CSV table of N, CA and C in Angstrom, one decimal:
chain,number,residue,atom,x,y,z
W,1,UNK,N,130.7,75.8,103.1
W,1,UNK,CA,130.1,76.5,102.1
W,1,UNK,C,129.4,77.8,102.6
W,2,UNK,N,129.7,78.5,101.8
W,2,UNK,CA,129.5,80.0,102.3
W,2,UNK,C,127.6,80.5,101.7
W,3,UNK,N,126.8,81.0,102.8
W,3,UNK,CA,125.5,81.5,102.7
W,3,UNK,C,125.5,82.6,101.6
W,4,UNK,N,125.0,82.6,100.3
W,4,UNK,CA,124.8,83.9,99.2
W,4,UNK,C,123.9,85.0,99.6
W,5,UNK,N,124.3,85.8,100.0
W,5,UNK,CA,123.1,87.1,100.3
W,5,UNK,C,122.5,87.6,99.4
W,6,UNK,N,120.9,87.4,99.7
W,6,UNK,CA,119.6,87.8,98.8
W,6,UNK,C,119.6,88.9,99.2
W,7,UNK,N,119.3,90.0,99.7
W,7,UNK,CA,119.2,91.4,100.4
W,7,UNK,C,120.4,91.9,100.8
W,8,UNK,N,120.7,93.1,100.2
W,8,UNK,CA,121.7,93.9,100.7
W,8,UNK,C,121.5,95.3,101.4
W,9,UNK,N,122.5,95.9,101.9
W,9,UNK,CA,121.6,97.2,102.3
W,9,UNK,C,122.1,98.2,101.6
W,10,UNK,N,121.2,99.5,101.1
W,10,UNK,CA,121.5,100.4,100.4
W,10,UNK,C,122.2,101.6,100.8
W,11,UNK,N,122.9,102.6,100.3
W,11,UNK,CA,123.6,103.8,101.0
W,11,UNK,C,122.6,104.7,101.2
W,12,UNK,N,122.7,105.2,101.7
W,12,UNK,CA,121.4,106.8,102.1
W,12,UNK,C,121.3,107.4,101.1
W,13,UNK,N,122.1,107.8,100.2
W,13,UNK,CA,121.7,108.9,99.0
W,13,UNK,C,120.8,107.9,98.2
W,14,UNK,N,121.3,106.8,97.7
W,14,UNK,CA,120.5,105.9,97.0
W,14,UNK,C,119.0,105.3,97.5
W,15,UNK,N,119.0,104.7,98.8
W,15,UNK,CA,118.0,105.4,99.5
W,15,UNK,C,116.9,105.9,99.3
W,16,UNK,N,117.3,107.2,99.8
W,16,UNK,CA,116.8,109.2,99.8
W,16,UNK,C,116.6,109.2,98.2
W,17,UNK,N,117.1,109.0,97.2
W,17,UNK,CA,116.4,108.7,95.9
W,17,UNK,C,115.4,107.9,95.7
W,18,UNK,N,115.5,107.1,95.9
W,18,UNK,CA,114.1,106.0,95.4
W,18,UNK,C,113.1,106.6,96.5
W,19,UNK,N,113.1,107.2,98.3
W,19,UNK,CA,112.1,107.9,98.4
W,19,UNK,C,111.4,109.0,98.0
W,20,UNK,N,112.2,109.8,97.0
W,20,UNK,CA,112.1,111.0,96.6
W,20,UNK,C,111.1,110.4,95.0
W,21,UNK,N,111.7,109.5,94.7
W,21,UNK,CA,111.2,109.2,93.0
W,21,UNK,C,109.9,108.1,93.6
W,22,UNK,N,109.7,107.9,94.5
W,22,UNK,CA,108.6,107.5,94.8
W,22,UNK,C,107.8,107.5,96.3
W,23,UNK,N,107.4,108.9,96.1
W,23,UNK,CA,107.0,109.2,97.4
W,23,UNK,C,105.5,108.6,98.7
W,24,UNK,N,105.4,108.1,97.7
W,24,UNK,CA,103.9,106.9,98.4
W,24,UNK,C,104.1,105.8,98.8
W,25,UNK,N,105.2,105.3,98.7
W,25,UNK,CA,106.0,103.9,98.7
W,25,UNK,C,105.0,103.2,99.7
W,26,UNK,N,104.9,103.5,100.7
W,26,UNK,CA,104.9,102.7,102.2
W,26,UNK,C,103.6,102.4,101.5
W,27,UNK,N,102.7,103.7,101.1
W,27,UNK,CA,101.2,103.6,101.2
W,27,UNK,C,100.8,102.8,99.7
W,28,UNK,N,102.0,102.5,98.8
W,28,UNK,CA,101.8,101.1,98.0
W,28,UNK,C,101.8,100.3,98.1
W,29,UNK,N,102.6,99.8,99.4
W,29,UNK,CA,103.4,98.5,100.3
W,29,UNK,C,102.1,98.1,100.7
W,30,UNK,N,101.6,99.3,101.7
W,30,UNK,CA,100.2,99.3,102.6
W,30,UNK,C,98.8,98.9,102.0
W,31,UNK,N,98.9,99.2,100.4
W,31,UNK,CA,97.9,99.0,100.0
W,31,UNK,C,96.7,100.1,100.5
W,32,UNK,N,97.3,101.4,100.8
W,32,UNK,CA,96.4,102.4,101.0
W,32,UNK,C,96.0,103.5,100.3
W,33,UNK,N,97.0,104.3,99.5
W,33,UNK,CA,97.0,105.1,98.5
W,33,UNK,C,97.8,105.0,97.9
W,34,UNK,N,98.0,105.2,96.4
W,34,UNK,CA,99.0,105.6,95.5
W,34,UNK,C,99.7,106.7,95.0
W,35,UNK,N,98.6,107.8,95.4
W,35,UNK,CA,98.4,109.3,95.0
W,35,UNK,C,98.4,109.1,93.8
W,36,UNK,N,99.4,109.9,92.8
W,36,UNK,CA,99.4,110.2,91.1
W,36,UNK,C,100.1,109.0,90.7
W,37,UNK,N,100.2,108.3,91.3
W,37,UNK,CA,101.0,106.9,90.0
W,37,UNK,C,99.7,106.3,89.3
W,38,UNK,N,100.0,106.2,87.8
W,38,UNK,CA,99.2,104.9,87.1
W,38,UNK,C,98.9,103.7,87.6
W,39,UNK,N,98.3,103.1,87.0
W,39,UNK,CA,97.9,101.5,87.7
W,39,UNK,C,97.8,100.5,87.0
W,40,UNK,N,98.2,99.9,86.7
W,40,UNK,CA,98.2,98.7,85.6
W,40,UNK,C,97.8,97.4,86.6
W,41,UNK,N,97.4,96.3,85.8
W,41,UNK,CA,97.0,94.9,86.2
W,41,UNK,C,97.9,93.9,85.2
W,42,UNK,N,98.8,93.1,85.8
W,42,UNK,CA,99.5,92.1,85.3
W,42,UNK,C,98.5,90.7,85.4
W,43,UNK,N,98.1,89.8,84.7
W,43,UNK,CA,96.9,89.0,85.3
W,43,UNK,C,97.6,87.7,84.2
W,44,UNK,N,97.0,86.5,84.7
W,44,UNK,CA,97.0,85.3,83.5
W,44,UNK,C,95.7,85.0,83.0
W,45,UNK,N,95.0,85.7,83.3
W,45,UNK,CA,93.4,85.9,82.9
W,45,UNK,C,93.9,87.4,81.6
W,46,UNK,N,92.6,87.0,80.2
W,46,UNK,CA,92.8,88.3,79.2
W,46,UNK,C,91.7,89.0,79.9
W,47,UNK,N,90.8,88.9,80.9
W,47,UNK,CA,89.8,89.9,80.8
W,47,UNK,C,89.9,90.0,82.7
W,48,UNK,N,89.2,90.9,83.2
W,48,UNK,CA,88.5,91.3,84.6
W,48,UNK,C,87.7,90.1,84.9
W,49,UNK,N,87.7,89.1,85.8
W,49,UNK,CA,87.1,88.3,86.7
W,49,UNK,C,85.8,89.2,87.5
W,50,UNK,N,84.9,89.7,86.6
W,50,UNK,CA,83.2,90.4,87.6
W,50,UNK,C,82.5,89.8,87.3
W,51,UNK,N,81.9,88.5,86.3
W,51,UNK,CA,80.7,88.3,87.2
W,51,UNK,C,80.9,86.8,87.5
W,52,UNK,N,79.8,86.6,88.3
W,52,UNK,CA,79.9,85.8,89.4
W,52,UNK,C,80.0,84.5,88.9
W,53,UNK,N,79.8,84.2,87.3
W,53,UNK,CA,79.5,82.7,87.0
W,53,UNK,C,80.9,82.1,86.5
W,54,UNK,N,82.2,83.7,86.0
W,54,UNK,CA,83.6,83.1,85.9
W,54,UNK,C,84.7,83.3,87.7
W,55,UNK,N,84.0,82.9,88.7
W,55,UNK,CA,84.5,83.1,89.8
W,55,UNK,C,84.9,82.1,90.0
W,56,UNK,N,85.1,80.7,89.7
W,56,UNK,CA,85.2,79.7,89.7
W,56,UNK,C,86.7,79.2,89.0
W,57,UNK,N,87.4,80.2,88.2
W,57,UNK,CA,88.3,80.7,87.5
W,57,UNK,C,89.3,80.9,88.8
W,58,UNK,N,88.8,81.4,89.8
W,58,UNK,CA,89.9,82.2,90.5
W,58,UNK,C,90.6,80.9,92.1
W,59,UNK,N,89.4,79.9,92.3
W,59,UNK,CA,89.9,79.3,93.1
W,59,UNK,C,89.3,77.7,92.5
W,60,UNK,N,89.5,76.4,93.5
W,60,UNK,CA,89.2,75.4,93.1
W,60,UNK,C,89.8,75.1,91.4
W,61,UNK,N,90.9,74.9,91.5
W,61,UNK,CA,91.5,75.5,89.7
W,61,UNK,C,92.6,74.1,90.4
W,62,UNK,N,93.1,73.0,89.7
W,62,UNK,CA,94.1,71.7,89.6
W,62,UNK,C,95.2,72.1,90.2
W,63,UNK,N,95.7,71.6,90.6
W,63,UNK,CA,97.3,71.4,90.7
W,63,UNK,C,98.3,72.0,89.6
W,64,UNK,N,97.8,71.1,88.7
W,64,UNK,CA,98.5,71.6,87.1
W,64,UNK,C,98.5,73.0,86.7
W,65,UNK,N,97.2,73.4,86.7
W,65,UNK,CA,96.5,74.4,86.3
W,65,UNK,C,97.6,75.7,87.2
W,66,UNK,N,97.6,75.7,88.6
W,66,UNK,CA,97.8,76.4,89.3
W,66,UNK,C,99.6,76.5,89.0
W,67,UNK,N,100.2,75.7,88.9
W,67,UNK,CA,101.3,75.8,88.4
W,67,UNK,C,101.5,76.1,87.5
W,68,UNK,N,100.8,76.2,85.9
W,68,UNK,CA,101.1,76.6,85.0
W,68,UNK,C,101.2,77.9,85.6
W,69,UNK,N,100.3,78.8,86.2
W,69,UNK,CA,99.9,79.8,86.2
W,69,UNK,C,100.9,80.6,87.2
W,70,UNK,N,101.3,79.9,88.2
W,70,UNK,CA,102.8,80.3,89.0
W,70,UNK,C,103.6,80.6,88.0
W,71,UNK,N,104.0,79.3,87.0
W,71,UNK,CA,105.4,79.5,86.3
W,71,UNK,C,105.0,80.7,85.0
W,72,UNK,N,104.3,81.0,85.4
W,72,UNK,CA,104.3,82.5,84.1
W,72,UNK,C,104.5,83.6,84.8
W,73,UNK,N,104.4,83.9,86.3
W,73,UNK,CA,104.5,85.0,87.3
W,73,UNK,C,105.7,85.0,87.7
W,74,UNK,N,106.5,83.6,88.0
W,74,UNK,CA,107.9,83.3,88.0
W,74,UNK,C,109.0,83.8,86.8
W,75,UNK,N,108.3,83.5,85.7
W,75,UNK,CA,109.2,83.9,84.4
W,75,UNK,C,109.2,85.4,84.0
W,76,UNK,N,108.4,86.0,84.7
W,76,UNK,CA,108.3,87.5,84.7
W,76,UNK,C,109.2,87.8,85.7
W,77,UNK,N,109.1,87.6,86.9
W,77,UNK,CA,109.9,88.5,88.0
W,77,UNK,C,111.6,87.9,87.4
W,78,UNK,N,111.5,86.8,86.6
W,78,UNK,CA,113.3,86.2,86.8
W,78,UNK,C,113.2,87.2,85.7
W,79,UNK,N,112.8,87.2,84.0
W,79,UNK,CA,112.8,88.4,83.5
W,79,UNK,C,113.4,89.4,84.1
W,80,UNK,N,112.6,90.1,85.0
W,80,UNK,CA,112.9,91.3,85.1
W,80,UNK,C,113.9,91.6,86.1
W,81,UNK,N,114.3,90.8,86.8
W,81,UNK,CA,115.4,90.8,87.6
W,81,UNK,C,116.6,90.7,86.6
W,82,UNK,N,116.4,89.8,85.3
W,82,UNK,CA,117.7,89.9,84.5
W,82,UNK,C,117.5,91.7,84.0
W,83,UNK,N,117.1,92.4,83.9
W,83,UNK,CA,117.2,93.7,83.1
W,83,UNK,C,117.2,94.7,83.8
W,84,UNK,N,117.1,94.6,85.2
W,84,UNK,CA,117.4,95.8,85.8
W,84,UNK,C,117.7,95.4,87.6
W,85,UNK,N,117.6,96.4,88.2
W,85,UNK,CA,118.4,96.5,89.5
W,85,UNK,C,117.2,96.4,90.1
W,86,UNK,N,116.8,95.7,91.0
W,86,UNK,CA,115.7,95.9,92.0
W,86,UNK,C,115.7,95.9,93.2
W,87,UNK,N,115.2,96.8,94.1
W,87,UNK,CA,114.9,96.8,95.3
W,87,UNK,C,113.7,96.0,96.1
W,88,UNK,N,113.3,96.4,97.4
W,88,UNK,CA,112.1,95.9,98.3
W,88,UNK,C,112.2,96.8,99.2
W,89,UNK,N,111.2,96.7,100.1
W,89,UNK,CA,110.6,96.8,101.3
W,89,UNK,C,111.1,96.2,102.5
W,90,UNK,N,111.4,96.7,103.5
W,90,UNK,CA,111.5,95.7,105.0
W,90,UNK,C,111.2,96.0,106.1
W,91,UNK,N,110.5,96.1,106.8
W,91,UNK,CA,110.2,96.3,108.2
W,91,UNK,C,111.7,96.4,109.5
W,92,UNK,N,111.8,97.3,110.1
W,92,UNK,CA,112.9,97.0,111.3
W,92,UNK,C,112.3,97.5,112.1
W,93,UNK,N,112.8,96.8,113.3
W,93,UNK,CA,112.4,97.5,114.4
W,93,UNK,C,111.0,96.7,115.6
W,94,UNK,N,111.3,97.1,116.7
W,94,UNK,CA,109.7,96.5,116.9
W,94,UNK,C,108.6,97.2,116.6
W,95,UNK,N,107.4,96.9,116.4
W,95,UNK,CA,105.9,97.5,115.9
W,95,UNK,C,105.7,98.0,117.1
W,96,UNK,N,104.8,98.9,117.4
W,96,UNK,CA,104.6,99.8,116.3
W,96,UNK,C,105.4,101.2,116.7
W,97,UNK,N,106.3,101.1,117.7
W,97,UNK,CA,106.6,102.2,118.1
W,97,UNK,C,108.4,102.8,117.7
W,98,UNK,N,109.1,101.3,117.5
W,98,UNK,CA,110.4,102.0,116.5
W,98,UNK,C,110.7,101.3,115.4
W,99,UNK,N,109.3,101.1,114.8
W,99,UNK,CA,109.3,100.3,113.3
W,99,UNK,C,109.6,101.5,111.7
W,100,UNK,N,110.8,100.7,111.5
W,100,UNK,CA,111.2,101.6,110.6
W,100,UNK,C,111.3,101.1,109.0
W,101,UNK,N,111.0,101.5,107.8
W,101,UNK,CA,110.6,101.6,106.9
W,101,UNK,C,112.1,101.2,106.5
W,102,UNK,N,112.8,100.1,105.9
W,102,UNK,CA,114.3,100.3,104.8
W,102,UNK,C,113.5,99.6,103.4
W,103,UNK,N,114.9,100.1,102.7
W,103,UNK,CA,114.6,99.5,101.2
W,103,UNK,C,115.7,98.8,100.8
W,104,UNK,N,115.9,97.5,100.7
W,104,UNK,CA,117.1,96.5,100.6
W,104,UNK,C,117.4,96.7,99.1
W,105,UNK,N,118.2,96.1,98.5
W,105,UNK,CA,118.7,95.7,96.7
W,105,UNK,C,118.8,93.8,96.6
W,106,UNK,N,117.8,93.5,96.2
W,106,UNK,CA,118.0,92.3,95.7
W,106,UNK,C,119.4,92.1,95.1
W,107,UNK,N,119.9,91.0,95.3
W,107,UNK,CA,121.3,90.7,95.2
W,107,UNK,C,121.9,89.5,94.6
W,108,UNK,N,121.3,88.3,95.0
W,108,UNK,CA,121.2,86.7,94.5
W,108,UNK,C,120.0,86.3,93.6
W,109,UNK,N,119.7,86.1,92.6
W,109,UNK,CA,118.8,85.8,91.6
W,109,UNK,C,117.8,84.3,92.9
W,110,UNK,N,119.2,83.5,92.8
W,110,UNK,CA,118.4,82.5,93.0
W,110,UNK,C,117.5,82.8,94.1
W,111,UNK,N,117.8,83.3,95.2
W,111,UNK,CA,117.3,83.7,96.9
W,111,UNK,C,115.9,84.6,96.8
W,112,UNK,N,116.0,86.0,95.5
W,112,UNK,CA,114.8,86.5,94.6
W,112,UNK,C,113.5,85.9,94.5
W,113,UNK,N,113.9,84.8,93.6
W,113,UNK,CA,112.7,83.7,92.9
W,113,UNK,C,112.4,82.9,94.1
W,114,UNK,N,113.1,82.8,94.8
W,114,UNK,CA,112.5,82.4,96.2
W,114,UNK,C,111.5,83.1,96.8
W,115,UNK,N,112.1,84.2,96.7
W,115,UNK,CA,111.1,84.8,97.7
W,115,UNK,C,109.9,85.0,96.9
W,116,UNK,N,109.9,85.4,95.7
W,116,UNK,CA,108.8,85.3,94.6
W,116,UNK,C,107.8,84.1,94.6
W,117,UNK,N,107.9,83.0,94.9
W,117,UNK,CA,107.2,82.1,95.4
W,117,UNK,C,106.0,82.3,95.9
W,118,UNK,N,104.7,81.8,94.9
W,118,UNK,CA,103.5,81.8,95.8
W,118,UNK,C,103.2,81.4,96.9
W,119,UNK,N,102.7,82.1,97.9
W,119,UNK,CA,103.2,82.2,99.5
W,119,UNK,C,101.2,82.2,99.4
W,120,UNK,N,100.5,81.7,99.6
W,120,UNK,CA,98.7,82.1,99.9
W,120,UNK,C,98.5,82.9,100.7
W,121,UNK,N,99.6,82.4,102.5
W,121,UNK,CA,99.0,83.6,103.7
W,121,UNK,C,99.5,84.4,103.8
W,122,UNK,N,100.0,85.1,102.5
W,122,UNK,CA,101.2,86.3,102.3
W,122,UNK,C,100.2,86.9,101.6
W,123,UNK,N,100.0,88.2,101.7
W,123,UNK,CA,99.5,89.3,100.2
W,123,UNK,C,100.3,90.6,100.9
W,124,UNK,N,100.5,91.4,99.9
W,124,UNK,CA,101.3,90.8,98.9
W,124,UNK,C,102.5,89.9,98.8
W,125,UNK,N,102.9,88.7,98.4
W,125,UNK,CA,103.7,88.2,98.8
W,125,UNK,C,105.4,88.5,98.1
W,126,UNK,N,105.5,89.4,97.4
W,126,UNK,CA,106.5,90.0,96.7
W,126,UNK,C,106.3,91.5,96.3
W,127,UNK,N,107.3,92.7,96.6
W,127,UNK,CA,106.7,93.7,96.3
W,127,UNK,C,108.0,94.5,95.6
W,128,UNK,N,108.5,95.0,94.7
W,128,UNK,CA,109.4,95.2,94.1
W,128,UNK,C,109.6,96.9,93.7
W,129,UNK,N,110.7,97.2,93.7
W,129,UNK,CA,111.0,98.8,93.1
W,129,UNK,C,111.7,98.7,91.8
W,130,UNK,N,111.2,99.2,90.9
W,130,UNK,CA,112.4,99.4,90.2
W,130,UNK,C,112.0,100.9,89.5
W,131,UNK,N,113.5,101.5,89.9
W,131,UNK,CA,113.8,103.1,89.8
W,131,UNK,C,114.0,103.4,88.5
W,132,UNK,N,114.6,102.6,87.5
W,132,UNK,CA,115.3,102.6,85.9
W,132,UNK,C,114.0,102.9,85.6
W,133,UNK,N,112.8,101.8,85.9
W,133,UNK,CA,111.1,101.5,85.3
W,133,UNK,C,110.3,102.4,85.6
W,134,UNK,N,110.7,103.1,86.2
W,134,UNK,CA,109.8,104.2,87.5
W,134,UNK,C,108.4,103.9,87.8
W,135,UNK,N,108.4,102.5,88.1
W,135,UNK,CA,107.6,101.7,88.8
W,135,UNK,C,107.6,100.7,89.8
W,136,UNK,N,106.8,100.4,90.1
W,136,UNK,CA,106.6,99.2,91.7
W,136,UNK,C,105.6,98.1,91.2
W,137,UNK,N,106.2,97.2,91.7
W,137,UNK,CA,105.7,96.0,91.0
W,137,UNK,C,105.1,94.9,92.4
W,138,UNK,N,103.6,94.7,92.5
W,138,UNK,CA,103.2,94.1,93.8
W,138,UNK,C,102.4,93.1,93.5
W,139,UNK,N,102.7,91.9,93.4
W,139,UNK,CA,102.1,90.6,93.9
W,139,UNK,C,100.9,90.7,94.6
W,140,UNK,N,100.0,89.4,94.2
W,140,UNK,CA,98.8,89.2,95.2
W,140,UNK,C,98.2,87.8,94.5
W,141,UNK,N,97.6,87.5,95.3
W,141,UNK,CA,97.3,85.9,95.6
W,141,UNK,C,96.6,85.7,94.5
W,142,UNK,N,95.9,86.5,94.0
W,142,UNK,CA,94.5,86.1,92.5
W,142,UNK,C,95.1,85.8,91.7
W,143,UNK,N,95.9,85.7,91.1
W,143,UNK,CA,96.8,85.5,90.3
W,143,UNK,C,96.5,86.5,89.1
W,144,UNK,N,96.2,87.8,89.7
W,144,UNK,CA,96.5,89.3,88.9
W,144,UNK,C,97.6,90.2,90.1
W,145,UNK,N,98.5,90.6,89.6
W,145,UNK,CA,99.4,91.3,90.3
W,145,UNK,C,99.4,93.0,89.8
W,146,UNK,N,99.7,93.7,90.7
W,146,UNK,CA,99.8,95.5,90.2
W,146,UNK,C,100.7,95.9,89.9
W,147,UNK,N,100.9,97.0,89.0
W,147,UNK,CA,102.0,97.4,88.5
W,147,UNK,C,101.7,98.9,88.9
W,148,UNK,N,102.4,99.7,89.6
W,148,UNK,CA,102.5,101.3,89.8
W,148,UNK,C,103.2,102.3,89.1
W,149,UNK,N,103.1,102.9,88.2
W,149,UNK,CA,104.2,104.0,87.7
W,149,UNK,C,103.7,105.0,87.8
W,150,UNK,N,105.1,105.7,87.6
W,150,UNK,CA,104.6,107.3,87.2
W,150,UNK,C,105.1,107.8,85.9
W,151,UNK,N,105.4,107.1,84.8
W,151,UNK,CA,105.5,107.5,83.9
W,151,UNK,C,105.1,106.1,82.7
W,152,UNK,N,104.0,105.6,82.4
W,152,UNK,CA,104.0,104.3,81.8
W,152,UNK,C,105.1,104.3,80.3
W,153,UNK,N,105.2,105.0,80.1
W,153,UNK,CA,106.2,105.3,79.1
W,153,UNK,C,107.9,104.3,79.0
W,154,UNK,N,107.9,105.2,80.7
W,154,UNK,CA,109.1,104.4,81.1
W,154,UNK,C,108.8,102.7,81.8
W,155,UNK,N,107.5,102.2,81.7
W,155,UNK,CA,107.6,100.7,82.7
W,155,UNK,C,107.1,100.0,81.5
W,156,UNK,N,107.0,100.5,80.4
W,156,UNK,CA,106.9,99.6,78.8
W,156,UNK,C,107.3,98.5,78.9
W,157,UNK,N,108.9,98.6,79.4
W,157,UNK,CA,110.1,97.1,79.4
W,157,UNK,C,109.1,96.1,80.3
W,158,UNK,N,108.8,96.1,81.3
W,158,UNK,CA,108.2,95.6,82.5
W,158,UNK,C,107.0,94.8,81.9
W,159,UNK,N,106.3,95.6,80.9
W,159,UNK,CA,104.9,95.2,80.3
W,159,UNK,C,104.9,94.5,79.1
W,160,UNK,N,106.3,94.8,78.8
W,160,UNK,CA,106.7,93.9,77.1
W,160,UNK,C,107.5,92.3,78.1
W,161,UNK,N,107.5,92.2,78.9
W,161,UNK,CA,108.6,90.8,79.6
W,161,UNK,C,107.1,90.5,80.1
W,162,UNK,N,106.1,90.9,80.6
W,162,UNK,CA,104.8,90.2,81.1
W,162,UNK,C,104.3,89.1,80.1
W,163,UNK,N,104.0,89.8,78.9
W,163,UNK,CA,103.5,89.5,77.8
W,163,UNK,C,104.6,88.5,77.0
W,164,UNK,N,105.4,88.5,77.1
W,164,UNK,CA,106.4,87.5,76.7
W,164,UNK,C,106.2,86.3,77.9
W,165,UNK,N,106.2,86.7,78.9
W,165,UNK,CA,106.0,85.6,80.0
W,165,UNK,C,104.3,84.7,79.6
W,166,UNK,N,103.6,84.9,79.0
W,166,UNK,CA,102.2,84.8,78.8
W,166,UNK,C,101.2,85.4,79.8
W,167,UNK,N,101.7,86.2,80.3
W,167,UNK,CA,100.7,87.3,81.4
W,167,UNK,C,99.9,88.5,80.4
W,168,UNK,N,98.8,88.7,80.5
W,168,UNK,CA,97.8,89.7,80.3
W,168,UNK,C,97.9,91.5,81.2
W,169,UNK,N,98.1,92.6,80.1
W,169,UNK,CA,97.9,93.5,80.7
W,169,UNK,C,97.0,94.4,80.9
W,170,UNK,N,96.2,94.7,82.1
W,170,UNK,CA,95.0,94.7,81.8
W,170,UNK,C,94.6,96.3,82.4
W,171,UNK,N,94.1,97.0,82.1
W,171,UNK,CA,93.3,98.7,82.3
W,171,UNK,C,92.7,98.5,83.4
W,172,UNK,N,92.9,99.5,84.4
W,172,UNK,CA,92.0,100.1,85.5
W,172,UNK,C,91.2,100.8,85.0
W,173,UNK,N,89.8,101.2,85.2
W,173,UNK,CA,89.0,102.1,84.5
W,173,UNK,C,89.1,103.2,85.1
């Protein structure tokens, strides 16, 4: 039986596009700057977790509980993998001296949702492109994930499949 490839590699022009249509990329990956992209919050929470007495919300939460709340972050990324083309992120190379930046094309659905998988000693543990959405879509352990655009106009689709998943979309101030 033959192994299904999850990650393929992309041609240079296509590429050289998605760096061009998103030029901060690395420093979204990195979690350092965004420069002018918007910022949205994907969350299973309807409001902001600040004060200290709903913190209890965010860890020590059931078995049950914690899966419900996986399989709503799950039914979004499969969503959105059915409606459009997605990319990632990958590291090559050894650190730190010929570590090189590629951007693969998700390829196998199933191998995806794999990797989508709440991972704890991962943050972000899934990080996604999609160029159609002219957004970036990044995972994180709280079970609120970020959404980056540069045009919210265009990542509507992205925010209408959250909300069908039972996910909350929530304003940066």
């Amino acid at each position: 039986m033959r192994k299904v490839k999850t990650l393929s590699k992309l041609n240079a022009s296509k590429e050289k596009s998605i760096h061009l249509q998103f030029p901060f990329l690395q420093n979204v990956k990195e979690n350092i700057n965004h420069g002018e992209m918007g910022q949205l919050a994907l969350s299973v929470f309807d409001h902001w977790i600040t004060c200290e007495s709903e913190y209890h919300l965010l860890d020590n939460i059931g078995v049950i509980e914690q899966e419900n709340r996986n399989q709503k972050f799950l039914s979004h990324w499969a969503a959105i993998f059915d409606v459009t083309e997605i990319f990632t992120l990958r590291y090559r190379g050894r650190w730190p001296q010929k570590e090189k930046l590629v951007i693969k094309q998700y390829t196998d659905k199933a191998g995806y949702l794999a990797q989508c998988r709440l991972k704890m000693g991962n943050s972000p543990f899934q990080f996604i492109i999609m160029p159609e959405f002219d957004c970036l879509y990044m995972a994180s352990w709280d079970d609120t994930n970020h959404l980056y655009f540069n045009d919210r106009l265009k990542a509507e689709p992205v925010l209408s499949l959250a909300k069908k998943s039972g996910l909350h979309v929530l304003e940066y101030n």
